[in-house]
Short mmCIF file of C-alpha atoms and ligand atoms in Angstrom, two decimals:
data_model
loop_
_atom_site.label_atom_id
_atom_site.label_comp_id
_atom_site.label_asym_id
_atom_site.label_seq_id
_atom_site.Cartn_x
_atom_site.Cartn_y
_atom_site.Cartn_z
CA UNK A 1 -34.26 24.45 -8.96
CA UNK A 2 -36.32 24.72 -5.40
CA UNK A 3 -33.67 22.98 -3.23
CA UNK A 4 -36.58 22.12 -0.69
CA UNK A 5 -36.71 19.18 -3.81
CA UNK A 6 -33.32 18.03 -3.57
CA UNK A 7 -33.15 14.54 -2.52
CA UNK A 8 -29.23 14.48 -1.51
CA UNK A 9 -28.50 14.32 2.23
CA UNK A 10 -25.10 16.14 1.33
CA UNK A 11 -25.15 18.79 -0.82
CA UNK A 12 -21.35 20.58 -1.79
CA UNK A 13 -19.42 17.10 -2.43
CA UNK A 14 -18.22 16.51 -5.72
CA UNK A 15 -20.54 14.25 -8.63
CA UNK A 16 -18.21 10.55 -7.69
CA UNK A 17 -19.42 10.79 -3.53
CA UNK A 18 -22.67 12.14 -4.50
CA UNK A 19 -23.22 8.82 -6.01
CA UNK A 20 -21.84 6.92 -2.92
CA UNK A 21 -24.12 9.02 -0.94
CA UNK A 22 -27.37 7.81 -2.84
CA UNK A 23 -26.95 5.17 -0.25
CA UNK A 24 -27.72 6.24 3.17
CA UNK A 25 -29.18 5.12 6.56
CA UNK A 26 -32.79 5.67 7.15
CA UNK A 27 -34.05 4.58 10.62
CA UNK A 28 -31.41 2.33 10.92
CA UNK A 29 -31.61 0.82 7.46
CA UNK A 30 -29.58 1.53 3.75
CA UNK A 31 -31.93 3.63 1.57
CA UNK A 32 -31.11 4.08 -1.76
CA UNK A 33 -32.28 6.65 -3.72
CA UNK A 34 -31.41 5.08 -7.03
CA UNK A 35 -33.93 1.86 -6.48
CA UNK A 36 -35.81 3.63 -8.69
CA UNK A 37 -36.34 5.58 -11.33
CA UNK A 38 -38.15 8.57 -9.78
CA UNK A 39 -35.40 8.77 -7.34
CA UNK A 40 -32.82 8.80 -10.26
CA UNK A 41 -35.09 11.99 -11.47
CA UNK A 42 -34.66 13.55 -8.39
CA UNK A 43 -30.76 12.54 -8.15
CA UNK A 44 -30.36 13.32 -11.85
CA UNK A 45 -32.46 17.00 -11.67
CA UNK A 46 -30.26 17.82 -8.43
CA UNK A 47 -26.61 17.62 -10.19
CA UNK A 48 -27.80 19.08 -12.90
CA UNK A 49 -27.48 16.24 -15.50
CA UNK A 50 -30.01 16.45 -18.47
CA UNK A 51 -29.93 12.80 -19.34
CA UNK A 52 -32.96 10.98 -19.26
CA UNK A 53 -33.92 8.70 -16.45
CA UNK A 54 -34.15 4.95 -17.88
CA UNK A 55 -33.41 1.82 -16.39
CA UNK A 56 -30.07 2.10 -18.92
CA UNK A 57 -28.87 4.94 -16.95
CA UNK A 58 -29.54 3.86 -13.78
CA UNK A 59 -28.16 0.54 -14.36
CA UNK A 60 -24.97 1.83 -15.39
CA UNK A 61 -25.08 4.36 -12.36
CA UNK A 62 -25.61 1.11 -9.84
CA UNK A 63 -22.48 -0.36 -11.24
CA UNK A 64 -20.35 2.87 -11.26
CA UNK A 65 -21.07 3.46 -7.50
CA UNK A 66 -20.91 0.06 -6.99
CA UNK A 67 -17.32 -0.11 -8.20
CA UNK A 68 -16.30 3.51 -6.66
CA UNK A 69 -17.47 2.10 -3.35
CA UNK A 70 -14.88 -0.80 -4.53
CA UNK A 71 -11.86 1.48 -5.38
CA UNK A 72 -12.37 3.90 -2.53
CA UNK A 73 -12.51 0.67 -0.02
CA UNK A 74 -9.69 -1.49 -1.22
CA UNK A 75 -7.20 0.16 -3.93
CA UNK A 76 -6.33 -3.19 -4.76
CA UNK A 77 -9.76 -4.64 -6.00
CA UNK A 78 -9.12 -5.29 -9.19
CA UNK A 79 -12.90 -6.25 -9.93
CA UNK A 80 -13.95 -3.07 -8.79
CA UNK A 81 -10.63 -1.33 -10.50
CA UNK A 82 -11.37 -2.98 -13.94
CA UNK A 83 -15.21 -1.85 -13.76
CA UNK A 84 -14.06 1.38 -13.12
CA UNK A 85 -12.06 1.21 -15.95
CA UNK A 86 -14.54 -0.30 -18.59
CA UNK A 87 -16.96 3.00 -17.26
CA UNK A 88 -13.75 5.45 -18.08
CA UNK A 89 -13.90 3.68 -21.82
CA UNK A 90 -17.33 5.05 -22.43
CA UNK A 91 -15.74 8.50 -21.76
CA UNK A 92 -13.29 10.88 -23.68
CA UNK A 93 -11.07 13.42 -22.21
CA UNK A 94 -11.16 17.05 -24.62
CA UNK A 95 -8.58 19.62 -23.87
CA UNK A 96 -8.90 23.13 -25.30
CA UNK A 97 -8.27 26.42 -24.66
CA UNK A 98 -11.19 28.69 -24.08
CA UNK A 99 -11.85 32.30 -25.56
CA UNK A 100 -9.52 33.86 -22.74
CA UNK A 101 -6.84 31.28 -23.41
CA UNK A 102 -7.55 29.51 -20.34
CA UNK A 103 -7.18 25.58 -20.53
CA UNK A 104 -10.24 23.90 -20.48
CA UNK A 105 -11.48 20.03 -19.70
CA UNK A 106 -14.02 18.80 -21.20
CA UNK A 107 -15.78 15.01 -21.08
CA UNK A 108 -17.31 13.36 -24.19
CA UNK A 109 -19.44 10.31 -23.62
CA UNK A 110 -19.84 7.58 -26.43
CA UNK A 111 -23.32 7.17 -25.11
CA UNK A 112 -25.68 9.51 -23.88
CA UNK A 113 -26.98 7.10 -21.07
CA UNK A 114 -23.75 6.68 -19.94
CA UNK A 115 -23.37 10.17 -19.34
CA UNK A 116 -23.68 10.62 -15.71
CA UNK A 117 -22.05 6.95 -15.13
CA UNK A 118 -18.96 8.06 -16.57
CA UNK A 119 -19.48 12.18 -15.66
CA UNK A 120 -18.97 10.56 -11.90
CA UNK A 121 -16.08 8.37 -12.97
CA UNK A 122 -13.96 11.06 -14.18
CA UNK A 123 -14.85 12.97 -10.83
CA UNK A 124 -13.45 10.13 -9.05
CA UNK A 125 -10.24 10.10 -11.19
CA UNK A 126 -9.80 13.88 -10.21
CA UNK A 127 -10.14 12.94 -6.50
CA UNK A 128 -7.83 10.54 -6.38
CA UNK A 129 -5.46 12.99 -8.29
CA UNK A 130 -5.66 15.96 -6.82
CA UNK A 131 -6.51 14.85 -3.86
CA UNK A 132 -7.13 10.84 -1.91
CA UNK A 133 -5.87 11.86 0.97
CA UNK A 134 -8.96 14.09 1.66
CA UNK A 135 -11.61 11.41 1.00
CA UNK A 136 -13.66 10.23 3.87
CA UNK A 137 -16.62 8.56 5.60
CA UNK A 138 -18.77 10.00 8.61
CA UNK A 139 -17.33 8.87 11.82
CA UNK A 140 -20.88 8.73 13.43
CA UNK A 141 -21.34 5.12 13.64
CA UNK A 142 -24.54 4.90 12.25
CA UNK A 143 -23.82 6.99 9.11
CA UNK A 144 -22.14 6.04 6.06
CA UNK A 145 -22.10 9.51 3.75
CA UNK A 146 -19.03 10.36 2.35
CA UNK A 147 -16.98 13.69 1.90
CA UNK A 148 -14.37 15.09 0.60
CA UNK A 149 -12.51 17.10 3.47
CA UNK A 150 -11.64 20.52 2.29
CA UNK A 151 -11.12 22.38 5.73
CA UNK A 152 -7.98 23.85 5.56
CA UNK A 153 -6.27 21.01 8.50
CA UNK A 154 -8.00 18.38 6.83
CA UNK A 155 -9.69 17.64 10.70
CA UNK A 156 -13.23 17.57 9.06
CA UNK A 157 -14.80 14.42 10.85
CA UNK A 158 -18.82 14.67 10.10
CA UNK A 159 -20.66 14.64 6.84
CA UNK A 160 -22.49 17.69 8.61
CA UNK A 161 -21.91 18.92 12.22
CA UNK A 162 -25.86 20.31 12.01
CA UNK A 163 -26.91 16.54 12.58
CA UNK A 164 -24.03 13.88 12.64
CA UNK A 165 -21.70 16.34 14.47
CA UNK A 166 -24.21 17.20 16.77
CA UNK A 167 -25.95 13.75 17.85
CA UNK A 168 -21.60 12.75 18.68
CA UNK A 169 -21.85 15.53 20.83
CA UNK A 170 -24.85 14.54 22.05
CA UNK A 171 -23.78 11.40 22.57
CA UNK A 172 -20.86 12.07 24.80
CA UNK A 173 -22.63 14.57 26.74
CA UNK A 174 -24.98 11.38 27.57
CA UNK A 175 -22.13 9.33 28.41
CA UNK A 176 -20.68 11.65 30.58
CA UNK A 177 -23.97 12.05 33.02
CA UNK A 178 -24.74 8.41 33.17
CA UNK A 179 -21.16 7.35 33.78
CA UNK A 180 -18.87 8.11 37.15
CA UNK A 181 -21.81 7.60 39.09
CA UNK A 182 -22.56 9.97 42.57
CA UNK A 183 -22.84 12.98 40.95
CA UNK A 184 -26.50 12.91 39.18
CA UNK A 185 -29.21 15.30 40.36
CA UNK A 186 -32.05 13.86 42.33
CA UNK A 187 -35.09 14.03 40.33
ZN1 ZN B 201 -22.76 11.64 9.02
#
């Protein structure tokens, strides 16, 4: 695929925060890519999910993110919990072993076009298992991606340094010469 297409502002995170993230801010505003159904093309063709793009599937996706927002938020939402669940039910967990005896996980879906609802569901289940410690937001205040936070410390702090990391810096370098007072060049 020409990545030039690919509508995701983060690319790297796994399927259940690549669904979060087809929410972002635009010139101050949520955008989300999903309104539609050419941008659920575009989100579909970029993970590499074959379904396709009805209103059926991105109904289904709506309420999945919807309720992984929910979970991720507030562990304790059991509206968002039990939504969660009721997308796992559409899903079946296989476990093999493949031709080099390694163990193998595979989904099955009941329905096809709740594929990549419950493909993202069963993401979020391995998150939180392996590991929900490393799940975050941005910090930059106007920026609400999400990532999961693999550096080695777990001190990751920006969806991206190129641009949220960056306009921080940015930021404090700002505050720094217009603060304190006395010490800015003459112009
Ligand atoms: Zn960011």
């Amino acid at each position: 695929m020409d990545s030039s297409s690919d509508p995701r502002p983060l690319v790297g995170e796994p399927l259940a925060l690549d669904l979060l993230n087809t929410v972002r801010m635009v010139d101050g505003a949520p955008a989300d890519l999903l309104a539609t159904t050419d941008g659920l093309a575009a989100w579909l063709r970029a993970v590499d999910l074959t379904v396709r793009p009805r209103e059926v599937v991105r109904a289904a996706l709506v309420e999945t993110r919807h309720a992984i927002r929910g979970v991720l938020s507030d562990p304790s939402d059991r509206g968002a919990r039990m939504k969660l669940n009721t997308v796992l039910g559409h899903g079946s967990l296989g476990v093999s072993l493949d031709s080099e005896g390694h163990p193998m996980r595979s989904v099955r879906v009941d329905e096809a076009a709740y594929e990549p609802a419950v493909f993202a569901a069963y993401s979020l289940v391995d998150i939180l298992e392996t590991s929900p410690d490393r799940i975050r937001t941005c910090e930059h205040p106007s920026c609400i991606l999400w990532f999961l936070d693999t550096s080695r410390n777990g001190t990751r702090r920006w969806c991206s340094m190129a641009t949220c990391g960056n306009r921080a810096k940015a930021q404090r370098h700002y505050n720094r010469s217009h603060t304190g007072g006395g010490l800015m060049p003459m112009t």
